[in-house]
N, CA and C of each residue as an Amber inpcrd file, in Angstrom:
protein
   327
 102.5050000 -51.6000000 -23.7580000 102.2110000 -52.0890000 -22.4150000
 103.2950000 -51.5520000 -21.4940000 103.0040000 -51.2400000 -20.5280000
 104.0030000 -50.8150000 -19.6540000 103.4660000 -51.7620000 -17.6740000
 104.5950000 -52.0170000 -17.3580000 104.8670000 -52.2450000 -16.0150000
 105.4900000 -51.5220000 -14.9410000 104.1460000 -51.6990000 -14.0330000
 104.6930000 -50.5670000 -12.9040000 105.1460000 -51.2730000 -11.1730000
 105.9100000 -50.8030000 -10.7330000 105.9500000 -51.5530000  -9.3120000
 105.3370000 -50.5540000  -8.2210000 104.1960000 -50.6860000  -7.9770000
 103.4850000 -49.6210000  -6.6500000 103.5860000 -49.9570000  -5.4560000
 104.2580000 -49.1340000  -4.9570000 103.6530000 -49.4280000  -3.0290000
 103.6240000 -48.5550000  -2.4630000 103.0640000 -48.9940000  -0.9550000
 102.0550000 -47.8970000  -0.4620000 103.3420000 -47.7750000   0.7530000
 104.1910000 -47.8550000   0.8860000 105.4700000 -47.7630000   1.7300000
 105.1120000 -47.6890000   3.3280000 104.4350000 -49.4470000   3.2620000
 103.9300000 -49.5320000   4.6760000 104.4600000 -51.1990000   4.7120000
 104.3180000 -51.4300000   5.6850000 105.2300000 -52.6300000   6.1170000
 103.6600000 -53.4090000   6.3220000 102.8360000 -52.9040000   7.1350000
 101.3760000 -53.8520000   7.7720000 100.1630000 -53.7360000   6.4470000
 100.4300000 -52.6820000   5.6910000  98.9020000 -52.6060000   5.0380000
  99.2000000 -53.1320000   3.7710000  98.8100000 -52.7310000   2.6520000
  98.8020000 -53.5020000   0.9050000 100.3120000 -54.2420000   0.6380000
 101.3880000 -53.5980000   0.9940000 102.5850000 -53.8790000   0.3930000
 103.3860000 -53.4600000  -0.6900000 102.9760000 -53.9620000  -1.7870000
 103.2160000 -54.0220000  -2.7850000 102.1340000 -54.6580000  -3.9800000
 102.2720000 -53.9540000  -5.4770000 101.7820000 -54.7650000  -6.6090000
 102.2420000 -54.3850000  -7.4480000 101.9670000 -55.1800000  -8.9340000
 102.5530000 -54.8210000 -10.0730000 101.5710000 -54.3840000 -11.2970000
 101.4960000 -52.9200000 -11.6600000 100.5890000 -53.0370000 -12.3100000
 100.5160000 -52.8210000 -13.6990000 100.1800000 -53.5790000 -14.4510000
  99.9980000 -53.3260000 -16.4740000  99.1500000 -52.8990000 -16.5080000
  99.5550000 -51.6720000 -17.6630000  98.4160000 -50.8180000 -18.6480000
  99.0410000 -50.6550000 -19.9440000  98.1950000 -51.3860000 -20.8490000
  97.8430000 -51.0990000 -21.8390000  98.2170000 -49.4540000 -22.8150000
  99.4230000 -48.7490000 -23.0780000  99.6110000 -48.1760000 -24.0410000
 100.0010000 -47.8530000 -24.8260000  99.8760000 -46.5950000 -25.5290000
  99.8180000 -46.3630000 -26.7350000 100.5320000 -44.9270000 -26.9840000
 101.4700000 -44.5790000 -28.1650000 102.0790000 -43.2450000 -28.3480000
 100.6170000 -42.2570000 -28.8200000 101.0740000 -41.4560000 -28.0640000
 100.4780000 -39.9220000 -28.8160000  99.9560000 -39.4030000 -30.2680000
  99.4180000 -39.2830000 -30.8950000  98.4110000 -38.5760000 -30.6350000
  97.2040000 -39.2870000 -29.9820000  96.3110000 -39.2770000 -28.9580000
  95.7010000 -40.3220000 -28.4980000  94.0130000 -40.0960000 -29.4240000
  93.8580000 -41.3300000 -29.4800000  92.3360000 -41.6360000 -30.0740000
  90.6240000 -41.2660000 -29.3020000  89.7870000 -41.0810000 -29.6400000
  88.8660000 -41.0120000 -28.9060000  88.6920000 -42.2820000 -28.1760000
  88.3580000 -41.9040000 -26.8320000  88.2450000 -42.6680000 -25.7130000
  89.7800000 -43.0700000 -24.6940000  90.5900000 -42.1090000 -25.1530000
  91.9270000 -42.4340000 -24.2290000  92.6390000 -40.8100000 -23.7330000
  93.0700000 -41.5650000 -22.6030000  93.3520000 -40.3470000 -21.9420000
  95.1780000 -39.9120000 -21.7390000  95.2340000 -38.6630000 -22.3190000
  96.7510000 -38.3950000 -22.5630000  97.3610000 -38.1330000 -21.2700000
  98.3310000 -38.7890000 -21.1620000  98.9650000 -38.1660000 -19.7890000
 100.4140000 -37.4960000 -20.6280000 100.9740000 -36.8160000 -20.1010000
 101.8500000 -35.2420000 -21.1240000 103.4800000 -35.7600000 -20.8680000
 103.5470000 -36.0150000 -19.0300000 104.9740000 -36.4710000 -18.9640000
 105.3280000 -37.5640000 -19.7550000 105.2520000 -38.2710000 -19.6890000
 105.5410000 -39.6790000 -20.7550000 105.1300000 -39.3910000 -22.3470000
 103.8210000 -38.7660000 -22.7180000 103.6290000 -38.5320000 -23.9450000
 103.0870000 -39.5780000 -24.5230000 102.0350000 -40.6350000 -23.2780000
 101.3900000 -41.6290000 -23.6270000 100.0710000 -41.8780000 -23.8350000
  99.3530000 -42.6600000 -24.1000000  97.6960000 -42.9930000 -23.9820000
  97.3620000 -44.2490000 -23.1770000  96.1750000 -43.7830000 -22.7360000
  95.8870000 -45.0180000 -21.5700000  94.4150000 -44.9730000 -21.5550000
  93.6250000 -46.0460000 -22.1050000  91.9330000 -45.9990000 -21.8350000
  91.8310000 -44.5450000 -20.8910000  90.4530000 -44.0110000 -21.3000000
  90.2490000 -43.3950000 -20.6040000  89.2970000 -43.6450000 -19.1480000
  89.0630000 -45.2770000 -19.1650000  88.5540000 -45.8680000 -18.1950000
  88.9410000 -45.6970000 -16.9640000  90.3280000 -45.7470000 -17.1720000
  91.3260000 -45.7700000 -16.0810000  91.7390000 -44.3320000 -15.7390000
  91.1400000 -43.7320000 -16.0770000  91.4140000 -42.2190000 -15.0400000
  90.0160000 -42.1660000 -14.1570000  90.5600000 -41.7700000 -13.5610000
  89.7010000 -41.2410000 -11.7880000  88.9820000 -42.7820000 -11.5010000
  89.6190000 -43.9740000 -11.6470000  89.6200000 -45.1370000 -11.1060000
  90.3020000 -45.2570000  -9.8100000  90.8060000 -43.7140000  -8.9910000
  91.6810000 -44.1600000  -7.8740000  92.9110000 -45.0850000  -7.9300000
  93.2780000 -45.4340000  -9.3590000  95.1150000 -45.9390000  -9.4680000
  95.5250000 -44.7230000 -10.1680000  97.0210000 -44.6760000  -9.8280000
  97.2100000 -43.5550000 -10.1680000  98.0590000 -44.7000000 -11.3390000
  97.3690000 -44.2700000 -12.5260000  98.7710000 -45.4440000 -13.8520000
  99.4960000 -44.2950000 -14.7940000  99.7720000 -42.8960000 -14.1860000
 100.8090000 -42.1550000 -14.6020000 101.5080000 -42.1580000 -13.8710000
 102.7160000 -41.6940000 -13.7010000 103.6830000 -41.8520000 -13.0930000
 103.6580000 -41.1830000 -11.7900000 102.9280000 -39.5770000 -12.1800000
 102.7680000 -38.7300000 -11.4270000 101.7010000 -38.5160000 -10.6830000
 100.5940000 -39.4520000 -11.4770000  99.3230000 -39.1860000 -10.9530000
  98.6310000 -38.3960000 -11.5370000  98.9100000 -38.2900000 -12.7030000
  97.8080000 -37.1890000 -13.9520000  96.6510000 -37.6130000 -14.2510000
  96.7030000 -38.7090000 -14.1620000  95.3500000 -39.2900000 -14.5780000
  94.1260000 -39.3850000 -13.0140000  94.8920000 -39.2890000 -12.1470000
  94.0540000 -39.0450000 -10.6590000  94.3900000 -37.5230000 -10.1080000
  94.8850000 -36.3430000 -10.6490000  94.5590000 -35.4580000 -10.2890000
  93.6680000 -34.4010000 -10.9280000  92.9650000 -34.5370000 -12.0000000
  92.4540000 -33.7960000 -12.2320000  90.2440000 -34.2370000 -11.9420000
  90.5590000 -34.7280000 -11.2880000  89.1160000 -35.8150000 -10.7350000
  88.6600000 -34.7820000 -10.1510000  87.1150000 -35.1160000  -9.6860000
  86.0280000 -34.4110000  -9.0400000  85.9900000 -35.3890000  -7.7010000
  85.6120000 -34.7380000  -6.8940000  85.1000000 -35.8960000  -5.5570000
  84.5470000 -37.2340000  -5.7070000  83.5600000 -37.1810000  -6.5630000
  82.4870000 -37.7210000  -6.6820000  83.2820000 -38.8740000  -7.6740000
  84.2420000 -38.6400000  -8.5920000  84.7810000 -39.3480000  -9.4360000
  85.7820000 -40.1110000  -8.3600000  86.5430000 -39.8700000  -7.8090000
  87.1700000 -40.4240000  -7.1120000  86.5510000 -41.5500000  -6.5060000
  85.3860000 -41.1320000  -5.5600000  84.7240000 -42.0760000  -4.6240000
  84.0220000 -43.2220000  -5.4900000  83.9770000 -43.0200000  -6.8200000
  83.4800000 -44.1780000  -7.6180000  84.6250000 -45.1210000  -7.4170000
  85.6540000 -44.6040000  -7.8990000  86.9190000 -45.1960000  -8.2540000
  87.0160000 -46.1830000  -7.3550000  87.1180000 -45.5740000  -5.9190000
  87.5660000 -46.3920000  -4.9200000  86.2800000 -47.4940000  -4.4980000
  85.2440000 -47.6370000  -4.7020000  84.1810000 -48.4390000  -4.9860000
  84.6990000 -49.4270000  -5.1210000  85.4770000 -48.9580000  -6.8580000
  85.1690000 -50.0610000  -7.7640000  86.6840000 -50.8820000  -7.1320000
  87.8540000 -50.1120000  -6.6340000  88.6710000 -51.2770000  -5.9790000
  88.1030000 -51.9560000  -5.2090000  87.6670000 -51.6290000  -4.7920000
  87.1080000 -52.7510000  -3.8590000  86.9880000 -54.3300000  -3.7000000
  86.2350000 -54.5280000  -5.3490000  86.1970000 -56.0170000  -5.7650000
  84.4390000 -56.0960000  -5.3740000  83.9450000 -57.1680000  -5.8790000
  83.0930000 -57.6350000  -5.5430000  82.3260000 -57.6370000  -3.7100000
  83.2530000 -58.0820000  -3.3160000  83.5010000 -58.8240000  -1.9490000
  82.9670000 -58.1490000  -1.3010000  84.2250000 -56.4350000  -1.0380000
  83.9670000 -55.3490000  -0.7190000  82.6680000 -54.2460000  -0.6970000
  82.1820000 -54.7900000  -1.8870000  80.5810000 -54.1710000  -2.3780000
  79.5690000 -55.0110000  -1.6310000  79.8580000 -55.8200000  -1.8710000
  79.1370000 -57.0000000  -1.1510000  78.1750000 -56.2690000   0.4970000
  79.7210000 -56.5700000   1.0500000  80.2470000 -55.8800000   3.0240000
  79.6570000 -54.7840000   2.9010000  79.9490000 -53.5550000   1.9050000
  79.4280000 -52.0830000   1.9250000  77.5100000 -51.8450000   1.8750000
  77.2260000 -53.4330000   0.8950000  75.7650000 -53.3130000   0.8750000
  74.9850000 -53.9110000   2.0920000  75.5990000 -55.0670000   2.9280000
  75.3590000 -55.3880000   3.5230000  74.9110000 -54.3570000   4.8300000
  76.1950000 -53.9510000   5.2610000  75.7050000 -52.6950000   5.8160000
  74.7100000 -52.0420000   6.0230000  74.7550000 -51.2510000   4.8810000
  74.0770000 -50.5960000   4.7070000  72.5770000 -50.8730000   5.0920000
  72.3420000 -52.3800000   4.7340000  70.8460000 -52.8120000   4.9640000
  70.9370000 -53.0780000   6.2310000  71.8860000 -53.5710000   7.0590000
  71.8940000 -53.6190000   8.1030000  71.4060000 -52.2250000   9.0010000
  72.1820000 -51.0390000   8.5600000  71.8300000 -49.7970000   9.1900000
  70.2670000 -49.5090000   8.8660000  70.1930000 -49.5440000   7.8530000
  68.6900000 -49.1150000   7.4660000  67.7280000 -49.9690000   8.2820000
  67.4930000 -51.4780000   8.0000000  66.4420000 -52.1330000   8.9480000
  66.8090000 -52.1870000  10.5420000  68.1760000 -51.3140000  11.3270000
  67.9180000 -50.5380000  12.4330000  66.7780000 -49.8720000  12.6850000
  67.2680000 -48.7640000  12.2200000  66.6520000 -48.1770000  11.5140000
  64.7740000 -48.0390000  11.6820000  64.8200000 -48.6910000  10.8260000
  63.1730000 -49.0160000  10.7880000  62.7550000 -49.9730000  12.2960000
  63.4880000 -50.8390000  12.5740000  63.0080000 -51.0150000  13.7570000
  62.9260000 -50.6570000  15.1150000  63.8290000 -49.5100000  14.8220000
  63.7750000 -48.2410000  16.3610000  62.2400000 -47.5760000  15.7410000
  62.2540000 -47.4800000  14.6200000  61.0520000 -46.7750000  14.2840000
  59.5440000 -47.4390000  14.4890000  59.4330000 -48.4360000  14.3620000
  58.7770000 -49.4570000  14.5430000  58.2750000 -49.4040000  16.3190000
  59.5430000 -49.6110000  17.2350000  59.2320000 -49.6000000  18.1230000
  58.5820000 -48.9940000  18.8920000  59.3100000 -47.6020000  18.5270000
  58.5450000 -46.2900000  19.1090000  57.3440000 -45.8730000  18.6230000
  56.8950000 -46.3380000  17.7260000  55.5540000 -45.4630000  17.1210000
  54.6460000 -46.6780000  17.6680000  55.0750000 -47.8640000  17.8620000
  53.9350000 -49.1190000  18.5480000  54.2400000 -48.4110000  20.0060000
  55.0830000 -48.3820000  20.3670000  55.3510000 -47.7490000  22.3870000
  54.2530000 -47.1240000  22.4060000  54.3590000 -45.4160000  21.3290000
  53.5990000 -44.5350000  21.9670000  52.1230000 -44.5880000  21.5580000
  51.6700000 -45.4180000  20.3800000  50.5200000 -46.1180000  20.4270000
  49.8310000 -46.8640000  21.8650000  50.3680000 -47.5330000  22.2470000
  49.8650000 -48.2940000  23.7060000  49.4180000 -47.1800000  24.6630000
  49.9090000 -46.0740000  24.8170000  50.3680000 -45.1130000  26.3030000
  49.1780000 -43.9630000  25.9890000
């Protein structure tokens, strides 16, 4: 197990946290992901989750776009998914009701 102290070296936004992961010496097992500086193992869950739980960030630099933007999803929490879906339906039944409007408008005319 290892403990980390992260911050985002801002006074107004996150602050600070402390974060545990779970590892393990080298040679790593199927399903874990080696990071080289340390010479450790760490689920491989936790890469391209958007934390960086190497020191350096090995486990978040070798990501695809698309992996990333999951990642940061999934910080989110519940809550966050929640707000993001909400949205979304919000934009969409706009949406449909500009569409709505106009196709009844130019029906009448």
């Amino acid at each position: 197990m290892s403990l980390k102290f992260v911050t985002d070296d801002e006074i107004e936004l996150k602050g600070f946290k402390v974060l545990a992961v779970k590892t393990s010496k080298a040679p790593c097992g199927e399903g874990q992901f080696h990071y080289t500086r340390e010479d450790l193992c760490i689920d491989s869950r936790l890469s391209c989750d958007g934390v960086n739980q190497c020191d350096q960030g090995e486990d978040e630099s070798h990501c695809e776009g698309w992996q990333t933007f999951l990642g940061s999803l999934f910080q989110l929490g519940l809550g966050g998914m929640i707000g993001i879906g909400c949205a979304i339906f919000v934009f969409i039944l706009t949406i449909v009701i500009l569409i709505c409007y106009f196709v009844c408008r130019k029906k009448k005319k």
